[in-house]
Tab-separated table of N, CA and C in Angstrom:
chain	number	residue	atom	x	y	z
X	1	SER	N	-58.131	-16.166	28.493
X	1	SER	CA	-59.457	-15.389	28.637
X	1	SER	C	-60.561	-16.118	28.063
X	2	GLY	N	-60.289	-16.826	26.682
X	2	GLY	CA	-61.196	-17.859	26.139
X	2	GLY	C	-62.404	-17.028	25.658
X	3	TYR	N	-63.376	-17.549	26.036
X	3	TYR	CA	-64.719	-16.664	24.978
X	3	TYR	C	-65.305	-15.902	26.359
X	4	SER	N	-65.052	-15.493	27.400
X	4	SER	CA	-65.650	-14.977	28.474
X	4	SER	C	-65.693	-13.442	28.046
X	5	THR	N	-65.169	-12.767	27.299
X	5	THR	CA	-65.504	-11.363	26.800
X	5	THR	C	-65.828	-11.231	25.399
X	6	ILE	N	-66.606	-12.250	24.772
X	6	ILE	CA	-67.280	-12.274	23.599
X	6	ILE	C	-68.570	-12.626	23.858
X	7	ASP	N	-69.284	-11.552	23.233
X	7	ASP	CA	-70.945	-11.658	23.166
X	7	ASP	C	-71.381	-12.573	22.031
X	8	TYR	N	-72.158	-13.553	22.481
X	8	TYR	CA	-72.527	-14.211	21.288
X	8	TYR	C	-74.044	-15.044	21.475
X	9	TRP	N	-74.754	-15.290	20.423
X	9	TRP	CA	-76.005	-16.129	20.551
X	9	TRP	C	-76.115	-17.501	19.756
X	10	ILE	N	-76.776	-18.338	20.186
X	10	ILE	CA	-77.002	-19.768	19.826
X	10	ILE	C	-78.370	-19.683	19.113
X	11	LEU	N	-78.278	-19.678	17.610
X	11	LEU	CA	-79.333	-19.559	17.034
X	11	LEU	C	-79.804	-20.945	16.346
X	12	GLY	N	-80.946	-21.655	16.769
X	12	GLY	CA	-81.285	-22.858	16.289
X	12	GLY	C	-82.206	-22.997	15.159
X	13	ASP	N	-82.439	-23.895	14.642
X	13	ASP	CA	-83.280	-24.480	13.692
X	13	ASP	C	-84.617	-23.692	13.475
X	14	ALA	N	-85.215	-23.479	14.572
X	14	ALA	CA	-86.553	-22.814	14.513
X	14	ALA	C	-86.442	-21.309	13.844
X	15	PHE	N	-85.109	-20.436	14.416
X	15	PHE	CA	-84.834	-19.240	14.024
X	15	PHE	C	-84.318	-19.296	12.622
X	16	MET	N	-83.536	-20.331	12.041
X	16	MET	CA	-82.616	-20.432	10.696
X	16	MET	C	-83.459	-20.812	9.780
X	17	ARG	N	-84.447	-21.568	9.923
X	17	ARG	CA	-85.370	-21.906	9.026
X	17	ARG	C	-85.997	-20.788	8.034
X	18	GLY	N	-85.896	-21.148	6.737
X	18	GLY	CA	-86.398	-19.949	5.671
X	18	GLY	C	-85.343	-18.509	5.722
X	19	LEU	N	-84.121	-18.881	6.215
X	19	LEU	CA	-83.105	-17.671	5.986
X	19	LEU	C	-81.840	-18.219	5.484
X	20	TYR	N	-81.529	-17.226	4.658
X	20	TYR	CA	-80.111	-17.433	4.220
X	20	TYR	C	-79.033	-16.556	5.368
X	21	SER	N	-78.103	-17.117	5.520
X	21	SER	CA	-77.064	-16.321	6.466
X	21	SER	C	-75.654	-15.898	5.668
X	22	ILE	N	-75.496	-14.476	5.855
X	22	ILE	CA	-74.334	-13.893	5.013
X	22	ILE	C	-73.502	-13.520	5.984
X	23	HIS	N	-72.225	-13.709	5.395
X	23	HIS	CA	-71.200	-13.492	6.596
X	23	HIS	C	-70.147	-12.565	5.896
X	24	ASP	N	-69.741	-11.726	6.814
X	24	ASP	CA	-68.989	-10.632	6.359
X	24	ASP	C	-67.615	-10.576	7.403
X	25	TYR	N	-66.708	-11.522	6.770
X	25	TYR	CA	-65.391	-11.785	7.570
X	25	TYR	C	-64.567	-10.698	7.902
X	26	ASP	N	-64.538	-9.774	6.657
X	26	ASP	CA	-63.708	-8.645	6.919
X	26	ASP	C	-64.104	-7.659	7.959
X	27	ASN	N	-65.310	-7.537	8.314
X	27	ASN	CA	-65.840	-6.766	9.331
X	27	ASN	C	-66.487	-7.481	10.369
X	28	LEU	N	-66.274	-8.705	10.629
X	28	LEU	CA	-66.700	-9.677	11.717
X	28	LEU	C	-68.115	-9.349	11.844
X	29	ARG	N	-68.814	-9.472	11.108
X	29	ARG	CA	-70.379	-9.664	11.192
X	29	ARG	C	-71.249	-10.437	10.486
X	30	MET	N	-72.353	-10.897	10.538
X	30	MET	CA	-73.239	-11.573	9.846
X	30	MET	C	-74.718	-11.076	9.787
X	31	GLY	N	-75.417	-11.454	8.668
X	31	GLY	CA	-76.842	-10.961	8.681
X	31	GLY	C	-77.551	-12.310	8.188
X	32	PHE	N	-78.991	-12.038	7.969
X	32	PHE	CA	-79.906	-13.061	7.468
X	32	PHE	C	-80.880	-12.198	6.618
X	33	VAL	N	-81.015	-13.178	5.476
X	33	VAL	CA	-81.987	-12.685	4.621
X	33	VAL	C	-83.305	-13.820	4.256
X	34	PRO	N	-84.489	-13.621	3.876
X	34	PRO	CA	-85.309	-14.573	3.938
X	34	PRO	C	-85.350	-14.924	2.450
X	35	PHE	N	-85.082	-16.249	2.100
X	35	PHE	CA	-85.003	-16.786	1.009
X	35	PHE	C	-86.628	-16.772	0.186
X	36	VAL	N	-86.655	-16.688	-1.088
X	36	VAL	CA	-87.668	-16.573	-2.008
X	36	VAL	C	-88.987	-17.615	-1.438
X	37	GLY	N	-89.861	-17.119	-1.071
X	37	GLY	CA	-91.135	-18.309	-0.764
X	37	GLY	C	-91.178	-18.293	1.028
X	38	SER	N	-90.590	-17.815	1.477
X	38	SER	CA	-90.583	-17.884	2.702
X	38	SER	C	-91.457	-16.902	3.578
X	39	THR	N	-91.982	-17.234	4.609
X	39	THR	CA	-92.982	-16.467	5.213
X	39	THR	C	-92.608	-15.731	6.503
X	40	LYS	N	-91.217	-16.261	6.809
X	40	LYS	CA	-90.495	-15.830	8.038
X	40	LYS	C	-90.106	-14.318	8.036
X	41	LYS	N	-90.462	-13.519	8.935
X	41	LYS	CA	-89.767	-12.133	9.037
X	41	LYS	C	-88.529	-12.033	9.605
X	42	VAL	N	-87.615	-11.232	8.960
X	42	VAL	CA	-86.355	-10.865	9.609
X	42	VAL	C	-86.356	-9.863	10.656
X	43	PRO	N	-85.992	-9.825	11.770
X	43	PRO	CA	-85.967	-8.863	12.574
X	43	PRO	C	-84.973	-7.675	12.025
X	44	VAL	N	-85.367	-6.248	12.159
X	44	VAL	CA	-84.497	-5.516	11.607
X	44	VAL	C	-83.035	-5.093	12.548
X	45	LYS	N	-83.479	-5.279	13.933
X	45	LYS	CA	-82.183	-5.231	14.921
X	45	LYS	C	-82.758	-6.247	16.101
X	46	ALA	N	-81.498	-6.481	16.720
X	46	ALA	CA	-81.770	-7.246	17.870
X	46	ALA	C	-82.786	-6.726	19.084
X	47	THR	N	-83.643	-7.470	19.597
X	47	THR	CA	-84.523	-6.778	20.615
X	47	THR	C	-84.484	-7.321	21.686
X	48	THR	N	-83.619	-8.173	22.114
X	48	THR	CA	-83.240	-8.853	23.492
X	48	THR	C	-81.682	-8.831	23.455
X	49	THR	N	-81.287	-8.911	24.758
X	49	THR	CA	-79.581	-9.225	24.951
X	49	THR	C	-79.605	-10.381	25.490
X	50	PRO	N	-78.359	-11.312	25.442
X	50	PRO	CA	-78.167	-12.323	25.740
X	50	PRO	C	-78.438	-12.304	27.472
X	51	THR	N	-79.069	-13.444	27.838
X	51	THR	CA	-79.260	-13.334	29.625
X	51	THR	C	-78.229	-14.245	30.450
X	52	THR	N	-77.552	-14.974	29.592
X	52	THR	CA	-76.492	-15.920	30.187
X	52	THR	C	-75.177	-15.377	29.869
X	53	THR	N	-74.166	-15.714	30.833
X	53	THR	CA	-72.935	-15.732	30.478
X	53	THR	C	-72.400	-16.874	29.643
X	54	PRO	N	-71.514	-16.559	28.821
X	54	PRO	CA	-71.076	-17.492	27.796
X	54	PRO	C	-70.056	-18.260	28.741
X	55	PRO	N	-69.994	-19.620	28.443
X	55	PRO	CA	-68.804	-20.590	29.069
X	55	PRO	C	-67.870	-20.076	28.875
X	56	VAL	N	-66.905	-20.310	29.731
X	56	VAL	CA	-65.197	-20.184	29.430
X	56	VAL	C	-64.690	-21.468	29.079
X	57	VAL	N	-64.143	-21.435	27.898
X	57	VAL	CA	-63.617	-22.832	27.156
X	57	VAL	C	-61.775	-22.716	27.417
X	58	ALA	N	-61.628	-23.745	27.971
X	58	ALA	CA	-60.382	-24.146	28.175
X	58	ALA	C	-59.523	-25.012	27.102
X	59	LEU	N	-58.408	-24.365	26.642
X	59	LEU	CA	-57.783	-25.441	25.709
X	59	LEU	C	-56.460	-25.935	26.234
X	60	ASN	N	-56.517	-27.232	26.460
X	60	ASN	CA	-55.291	-27.705	26.830
X	60	ASN	C	-54.500	-28.176	25.737
X	61	LEU	N	-53.181	-27.301	25.766
X	61	LEU	CA	-52.337	-27.809	24.666
X	61	LEU	C	-51.086	-28.776	25.201
X	62	ASP	N	-51.327	-29.370	26.219
X	62	ASP	CA	-50.183	-30.121	26.681
X	62	ASP	C	-50.690	-31.775	26.656
X	63	THR	N	-51.044	-31.957	25.403
X	63	THR	CA	-51.564	-33.294	24.603
X	63	THR	C	-50.458	-34.099	24.745
X	64	THR	N	-50.731	-35.266	25.188
X	64	THR	CA	-49.640	-36.508	25.114
X	64	THR	C	-50.121	-37.567	24.382
X	65	ILE	N	-49.193	-38.372	23.903
X	65	ILE	CA	-49.741	-39.755	23.196
X	65	ILE	C	-48.814	-40.664	23.828
X	66	PHE	N	-49.666	-41.689	24.439
X	66	PHE	CA	-48.585	-42.870	24.985
X	66	PHE	C	-48.051	-42.106	25.898
X	67	GLY	N	-48.284	-41.048	26.778
X	67	GLY	CA	-47.304	-40.675	27.698
X	67	GLY	C	-46.620	-39.926	27.237
X	68	LEU	N	-46.211	-39.533	26.058
X	68	LEU	CA	-45.117	-38.830	25.544
X	68	LEU	C	-45.887	-37.500	24.985
X	69	THR	N	-44.970	-36.417	25.038
X	69	THR	CA	-45.459	-35.111	24.366
X	69	THR	C	-45.384	-35.271	22.903
X	70	VAL	N	-46.262	-34.247	22.162
X	70	VAL	CA	-46.352	-34.609	20.710
X	70	VAL	C	-44.928	-34.604	20.048
X	71	GLY	N	-43.956	-33.651	20.610
X	71	GLY	CA	-42.787	-33.565	19.865
X	71	GLY	C	-41.753	-34.726	19.907
X	72	GLU	N	-41.944	-35.256	21.345
X	72	GLU	CA	-41.293	-36.698	21.622
X	72	GLU	C	-41.907	-37.816	20.711
X	73	PHE	N	-43.381	-37.778	20.615
X	73	PHE	CA	-43.673	-39.016	19.942
X	73	PHE	C	-43.464	-38.580	18.425
X	74	LEU	N	-43.178	-37.488	17.878
X	74	LEU	CA	-43.157	-37.495	16.373
X	74	LEU	C	-41.761	-37.887	16.153
X	75	ILE	N	-40.648	-37.692	16.944
X	75	ILE	CA	-39.285	-37.908	16.865
X	75	ILE	C	-39.018	-39.452	16.889
X	76	ILE	N	-39.844	-40.089	18.060
X	76	ILE	CA	-39.635	-41.518	17.946
X	76	ILE	C	-40.408	-42.241	16.674
X	77	ALA	N	-41.289	-41.606	16.236
X	77	ALA	CA	-42.109	-42.124	15.066
X	77	ALA	C	-41.289	-42.127	13.779
X	78	VAL	N	-40.462	-41.042	13.478
X	78	VAL	CA	-39.701	-40.909	12.701
X	78	VAL	C	-38.286	-41.897	12.543
X	79	LEU	N	-38.010	-42.028	13.795
X	79	LEU	CA	-36.810	-42.884	13.762
X	79	LEU	C	-37.114	-44.416	13.493
X	80	VAL	N	-38.401	-44.461	13.820
X	80	VAL	CA	-38.823	-45.846	13.641
X	80	VAL	C	-39.067	-46.085	12.202
X	81	VAL	N	-39.697	-45.106	11.677
X	81	VAL	CA	-39.902	-45.382	10.064
X	81	VAL	C	-38.497	-45.273	9.363
X	82	ILE	N	-37.329	-44.315	9.936
X	82	ILE	CA	-36.176	-44.400	9.294
X	82	ILE	C	-35.399	-45.939	9.432
X	83	ILE	N	-35.520	-46.567	10.686
X	83	ILE	CA	-35.032	-47.755	10.891
X	83	ILE	C	-35.712	-48.810	10.095
X	84	VAL	N	-37.052	-48.706	9.800
X	84	VAL	CA	-37.687	-49.909	9.232
X	84	VAL	C	-37.213	-49.668	7.801
X	85	GLY	N	-37.142	-48.448	7.319
X	85	GLY	CA	-36.851	-48.304	5.878
X	85	GLY	C	-35.276	-48.946	5.732
X	86	ILE	N	-34.287	-48.559	6.612
X	86	ILE	CA	-32.981	-49.539	6.489
X	86	ILE	C	-33.266	-50.947	6.463
X	87	VAL	N	-34.131	-51.650	7.372
X	87	VAL	CA	-34.134	-52.838	7.567
X	87	VAL	C	-34.426	-53.465	5.985
X	88	VAL	N	-35.583	-52.725	5.410
X	88	VAL	CA	-36.234	-53.266	4.290
X	88	VAL	C	-35.081	-53.083	3.174
X	89	LEU	N	-34.272	-51.915	3.141
X	89	LEU	CA	-33.293	-51.804	1.964
X	89	LEU	C	-32.118	-52.948	2.293
X	90	LEU	N	-32.019	-53.287	3.401
X	90	LEU	CA	-30.932	-54.401	3.716
X	90	LEU	C	-31.523	-55.819	3.271
X	91	PHE	N	-32.572	-55.883	3.458
X	91	PHE	CA	-33.319	-57.195	3.208
X	91	PHE	C	-33.241	-57.274	1.566
X	92	LEU	N	-33.709	-56.261	0.896
X	92	LEU	CA	-33.783	-56.088	-0.396
X	92	LEU	C	-32.190	-56.477	-1.077
X	93	PHE	N	-31.151	-55.727	-0.338
X	93	PHE	CA	-29.877	-55.614	-0.921
X	93	PHE	C	-29.483	-57.276	-0.690
X	94	CYS	N	-29.622	-58.021	0.307
X	94	CYS	CA	-29.405	-59.317	0.810
X	94	CYS	C	-30.082	-60.388	-0.266
X	95	TYR	N	-31.223	-60.033	-0.833
X	95	TYR	CA	-32.081	-60.841	-1.570
X	95	TYR	C	-31.328	-60.657	-2.960
X	96	ALA	N	-30.968	-59.564	-3.433
X	96	ALA	CA	-30.403	-59.393	-4.634
X	96	ALA	C	-28.933	-60.025	-4.736
X	97	GLN	N	-28.425	-59.995	-3.738
X	97	GLN	CA	-26.972	-60.629	-3.588
X	97	GLN	C	-27.277	-62.213	-3.624
X	98	LEU	N	-28.054	-62.793	-3.124
X	98	LEU	CA	-28.330	-64.415	-3.147
X	98	LEU	C	-29.047	-64.404	-4.528
X	99	ALA	N	-29.701	-63.642	-5.007
X	99	ALA	CA	-30.224	-64.228	-6.388
X	99	ALA	C	-28.981	-63.961	-7.453
X	100	LEU	N	-28.136	-63.059	-7.355
X	100	LEU	CA	-26.880	-63.150	-8.231
X	100	LEU	C	-25.910	-64.203	-7.969
X	101	THR	N	-25.778	-64.737	-6.697
X	101	THR	CA	-24.899	-65.883	-6.344
X	101	THR	C	-25.673	-66.955	-6.830
X	102	GLN	N	-26.919	-67.324	-6.831
X	102	GLN	CA	-27.748	-68.344	-7.319
X	102	GLN	C	-27.651	-68.325	-8.893
X	103	LYS	N	-27.518	-67.349	-9.621
X	103	LYS	CA	-27.430	-67.038	-11.157
X	103	LYS	C	-26.145	-67.454	-11.428
X	104	ASN	N	-24.787	-67.137	-10.691
X	104	ASN	CA	-23.472	-67.391	-10.925
X	104	ASN	C	-23.053	-68.926	-10.749
X	105	LYS	N	-23.817	-69.644	-9.988
X	105	LYS	CA	-23.607	-70.989	-9.731
X	105	LYS	C	-24.133	-71.899	-10.861
X	106	ARG	N	-25.259	-71.398	-11.341
X	106	ARG	CA	-26.068	-72.075	-12.581
X	106	ARG	C	-25.054	-71.907	-13.725
X	107	SER	N	-24.282	-70.853	-14.011
X	107	SER	CA	-23.566	-70.328	-15.119
X	107	SER	C	-22.351	-71.385	-15.453
């Protein structure tokens, strides 16, 4: 359904200049209060209704990365990290063994 059933207005800089916006998230509403020194008057209630139909926004959750689904990509990424970690550990182990062998030859 998207946003097609929600009424909304887009308020620009010309309207918002000189106002604080107050948001009441619990009751899903907001209001405007002029800040000190502002000469802008705040309307008591809406004087017009929106004249355009809000656009319907489609959300595509079928995102792919390099032709793979997100789940497939994450599995491959985790496997690559594990394999690289194992290779690094093997390299460090071999380097330590070589260092011990060189030390024993000198003794």
